[in-house]
Short mmCIF file of C-alpha atoms in Angstrom, two decimals:
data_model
loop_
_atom_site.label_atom_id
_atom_site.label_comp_id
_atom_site.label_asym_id
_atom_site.label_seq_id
_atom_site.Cartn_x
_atom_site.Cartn_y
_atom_site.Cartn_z
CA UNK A 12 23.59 -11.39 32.60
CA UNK A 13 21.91 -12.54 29.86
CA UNK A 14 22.53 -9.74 26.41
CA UNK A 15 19.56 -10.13 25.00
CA UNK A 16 17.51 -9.28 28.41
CA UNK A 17 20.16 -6.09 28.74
CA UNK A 18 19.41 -5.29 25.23
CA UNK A 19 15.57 -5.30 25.30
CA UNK A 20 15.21 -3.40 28.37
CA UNK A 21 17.65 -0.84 27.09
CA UNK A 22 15.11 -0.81 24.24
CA UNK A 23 12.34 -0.23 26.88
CA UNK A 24 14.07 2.75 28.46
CA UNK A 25 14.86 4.42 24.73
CA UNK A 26 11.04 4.22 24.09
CA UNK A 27 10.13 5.55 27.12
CA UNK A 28 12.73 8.15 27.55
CA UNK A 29 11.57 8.73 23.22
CA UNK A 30 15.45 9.39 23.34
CA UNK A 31 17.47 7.59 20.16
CA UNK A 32 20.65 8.33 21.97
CA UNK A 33 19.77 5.19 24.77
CA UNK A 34 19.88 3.09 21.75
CA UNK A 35 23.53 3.67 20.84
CA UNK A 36 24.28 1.52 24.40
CA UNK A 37 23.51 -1.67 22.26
CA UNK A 38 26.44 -3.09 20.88
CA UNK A 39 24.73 -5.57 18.82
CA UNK A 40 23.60 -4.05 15.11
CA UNK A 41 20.20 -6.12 15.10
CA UNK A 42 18.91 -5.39 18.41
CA UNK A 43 19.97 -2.12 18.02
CA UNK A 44 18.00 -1.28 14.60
CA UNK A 45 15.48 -3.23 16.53
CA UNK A 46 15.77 -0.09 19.55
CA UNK A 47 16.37 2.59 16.38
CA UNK A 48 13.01 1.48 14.58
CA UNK A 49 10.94 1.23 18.41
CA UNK A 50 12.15 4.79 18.88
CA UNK A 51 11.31 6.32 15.24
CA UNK A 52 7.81 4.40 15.72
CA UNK A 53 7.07 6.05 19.37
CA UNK A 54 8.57 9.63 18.22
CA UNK A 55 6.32 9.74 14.87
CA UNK A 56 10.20 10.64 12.98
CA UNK A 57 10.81 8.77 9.78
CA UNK A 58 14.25 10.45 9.62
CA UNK A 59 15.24 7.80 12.02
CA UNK A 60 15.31 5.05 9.53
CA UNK A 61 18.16 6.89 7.73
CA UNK A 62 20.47 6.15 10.18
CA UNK A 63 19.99 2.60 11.35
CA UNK A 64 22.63 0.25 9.62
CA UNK A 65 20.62 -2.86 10.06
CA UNK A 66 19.08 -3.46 6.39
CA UNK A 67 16.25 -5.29 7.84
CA UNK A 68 15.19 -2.80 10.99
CA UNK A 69 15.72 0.14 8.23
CA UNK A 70 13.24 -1.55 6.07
CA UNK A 71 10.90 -1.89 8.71
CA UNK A 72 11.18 1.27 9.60
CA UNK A 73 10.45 2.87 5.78
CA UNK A 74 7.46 0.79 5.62
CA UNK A 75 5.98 1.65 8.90
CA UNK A 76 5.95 5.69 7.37
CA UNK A 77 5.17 4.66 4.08
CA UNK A 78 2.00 3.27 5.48
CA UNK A 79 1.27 5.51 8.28
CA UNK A 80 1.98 8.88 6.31
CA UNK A 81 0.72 7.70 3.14
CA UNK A 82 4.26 8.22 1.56
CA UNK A 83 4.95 5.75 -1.37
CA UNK A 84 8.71 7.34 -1.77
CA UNK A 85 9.90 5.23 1.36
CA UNK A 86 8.16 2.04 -0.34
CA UNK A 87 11.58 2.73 -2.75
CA UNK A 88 13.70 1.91 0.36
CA UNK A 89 12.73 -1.75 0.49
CA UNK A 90 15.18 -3.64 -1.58
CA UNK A 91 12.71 -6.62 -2.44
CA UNK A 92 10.77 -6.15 -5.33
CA UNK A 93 7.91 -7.98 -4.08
CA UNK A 94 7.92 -5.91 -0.98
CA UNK A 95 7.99 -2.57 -2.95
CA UNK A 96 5.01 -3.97 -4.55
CA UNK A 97 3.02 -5.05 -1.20
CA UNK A 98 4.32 -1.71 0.55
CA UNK A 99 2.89 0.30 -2.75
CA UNK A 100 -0.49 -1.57 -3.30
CA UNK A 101 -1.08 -1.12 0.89
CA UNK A 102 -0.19 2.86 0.40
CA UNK A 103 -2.40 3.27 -2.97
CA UNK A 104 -5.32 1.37 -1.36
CA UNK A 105 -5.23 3.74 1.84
CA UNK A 106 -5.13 6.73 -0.45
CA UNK A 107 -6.80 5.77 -3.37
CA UNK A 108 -4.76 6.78 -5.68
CA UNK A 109 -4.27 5.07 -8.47
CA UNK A 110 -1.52 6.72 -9.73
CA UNK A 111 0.60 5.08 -7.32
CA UNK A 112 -0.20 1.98 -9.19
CA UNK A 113 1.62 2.93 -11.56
CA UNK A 114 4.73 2.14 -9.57
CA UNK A 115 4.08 -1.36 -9.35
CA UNK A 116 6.58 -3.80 -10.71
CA UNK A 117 4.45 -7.36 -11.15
CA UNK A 118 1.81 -6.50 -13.80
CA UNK A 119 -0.54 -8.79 -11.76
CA UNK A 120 -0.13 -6.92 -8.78
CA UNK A 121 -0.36 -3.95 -10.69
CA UNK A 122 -3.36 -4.69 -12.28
CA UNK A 123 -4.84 -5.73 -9.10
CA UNK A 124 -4.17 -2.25 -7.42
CA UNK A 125 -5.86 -0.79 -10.36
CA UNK A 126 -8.86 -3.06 -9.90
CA UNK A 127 -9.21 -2.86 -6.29
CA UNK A 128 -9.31 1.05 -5.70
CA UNK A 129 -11.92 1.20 -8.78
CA UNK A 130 -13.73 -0.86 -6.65
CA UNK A 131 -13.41 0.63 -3.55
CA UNK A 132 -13.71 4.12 -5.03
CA UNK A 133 -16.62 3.76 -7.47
CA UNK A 134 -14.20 5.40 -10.31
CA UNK A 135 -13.97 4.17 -13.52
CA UNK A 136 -10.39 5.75 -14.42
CA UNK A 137 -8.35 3.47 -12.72
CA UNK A 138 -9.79 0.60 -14.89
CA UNK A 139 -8.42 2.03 -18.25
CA UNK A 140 -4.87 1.81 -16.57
CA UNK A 141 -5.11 -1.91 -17.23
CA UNK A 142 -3.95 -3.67 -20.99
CA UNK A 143 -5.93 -6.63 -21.03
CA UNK A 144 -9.63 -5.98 -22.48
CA UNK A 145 -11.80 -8.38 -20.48
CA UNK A 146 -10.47 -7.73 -17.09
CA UNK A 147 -10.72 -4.22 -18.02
CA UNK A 148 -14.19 -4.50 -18.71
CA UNK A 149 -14.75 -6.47 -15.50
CA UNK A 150 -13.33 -3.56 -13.30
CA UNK A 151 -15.42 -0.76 -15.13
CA UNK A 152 -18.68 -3.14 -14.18
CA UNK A 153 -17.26 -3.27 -10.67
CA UNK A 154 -16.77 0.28 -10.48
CA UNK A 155 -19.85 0.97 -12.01
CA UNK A 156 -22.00 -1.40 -9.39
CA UNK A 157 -19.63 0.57 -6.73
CA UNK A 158 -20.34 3.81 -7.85
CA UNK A 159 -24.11 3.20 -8.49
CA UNK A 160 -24.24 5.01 -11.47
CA UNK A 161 -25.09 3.10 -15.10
CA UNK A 162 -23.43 6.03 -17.34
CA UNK A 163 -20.40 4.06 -16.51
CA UNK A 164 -21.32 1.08 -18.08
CA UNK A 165 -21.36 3.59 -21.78
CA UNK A 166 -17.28 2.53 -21.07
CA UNK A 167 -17.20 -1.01 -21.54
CA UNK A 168 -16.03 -2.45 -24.31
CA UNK A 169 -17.56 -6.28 -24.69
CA UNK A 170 -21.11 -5.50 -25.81
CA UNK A 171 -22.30 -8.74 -23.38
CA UNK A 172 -20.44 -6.75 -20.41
CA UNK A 173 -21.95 -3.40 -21.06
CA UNK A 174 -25.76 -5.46 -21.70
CA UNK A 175 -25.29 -7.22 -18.32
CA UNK A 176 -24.06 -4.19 -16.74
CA UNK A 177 -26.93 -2.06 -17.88
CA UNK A 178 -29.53 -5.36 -17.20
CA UNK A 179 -27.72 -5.31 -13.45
CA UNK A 180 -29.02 -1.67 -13.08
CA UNK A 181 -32.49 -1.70 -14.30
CA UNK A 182 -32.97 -4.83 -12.18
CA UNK A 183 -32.24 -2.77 -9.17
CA UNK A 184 -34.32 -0.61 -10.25
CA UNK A 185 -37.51 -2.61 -10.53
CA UNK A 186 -36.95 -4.50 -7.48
#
């Protein structure tokens, strides 16, 4: 008669049954939050994490949707600024949107959101999100390498970025 066997199968049944109701027969608060977030997960409804009471299954729960509906707002339900951050850098890099950067609270992290969808993206605007100069630079050559396209390297600033960037291209070209 072991609770935490009872509890997990009661878990079971709510998932399969998709029914949030079968949770509310688990008297404990974490193993029920744990039931709460299952059931939100299997039913695709983020409205679910409203209502559990466990802080940590709750959190779970908002970054599951943040992630899986591309939906930074619920990254501003997790009460650890380092978590935010993770939660927003994981949505903007799915979406590529770098405006979501923006959010960021650790400059570092920020920058590196800015850096990595220019990257992935090919787009130089993310780039001039980002104060310091030289890593600036080095994110317009990555996006410009990305992208393909030597116009871009017109934007950097360092004139020995914008040579090598230029050099990288007509190198490619004669190869």
């Amino acid at each position: 008669n072991d609770p935490s066997t009872k509890n997990e199968c009661i878990g079971k049944l709510a998932v399969l049954k998709e029914d949030i109701k079968v949770c509310d027969l688990i008297q404990d608060l974490k193993s029920k939050g744990a039931c709460q977030e299952a059931v939100a997960e299997k039913t695709s409804n983020s409205e679910i994490c409203y209502t559990i009471t466990d802080s940590y299954w709750s959190e779970n729960c908002f970054r599951y949707f943040a992630v899986k509906d591309n939906n930074n707002k619920f990254c501003w339900k997790l009460s650890l600024a380092h978590e935010r951050d993770s939660c927003l850098l994981e949505v903007a890099k799915k979406t590529k949107n770098h405006e979501i950067c923006r959010e960021i609270y650790s400059e570092n992290e920020k920058t590196g959101c800015f850096f990595q969808i220019a990257k992935k993206s090919g787009k130089f605007e993310p780039c001039m999100e980002i104060g310091n100069d030289i890593l600036k630079d080095n994110c317009i050559y990555r996006a410009a390498r990305t992208a393909n396209d030597i116009k871009i390297c017109q934007k950097l600033t360092f004139v020995e970025i914008r040579q090598g960037c230029e050099e990288y291209f007509n190198q490619t070209k004669t190869k």
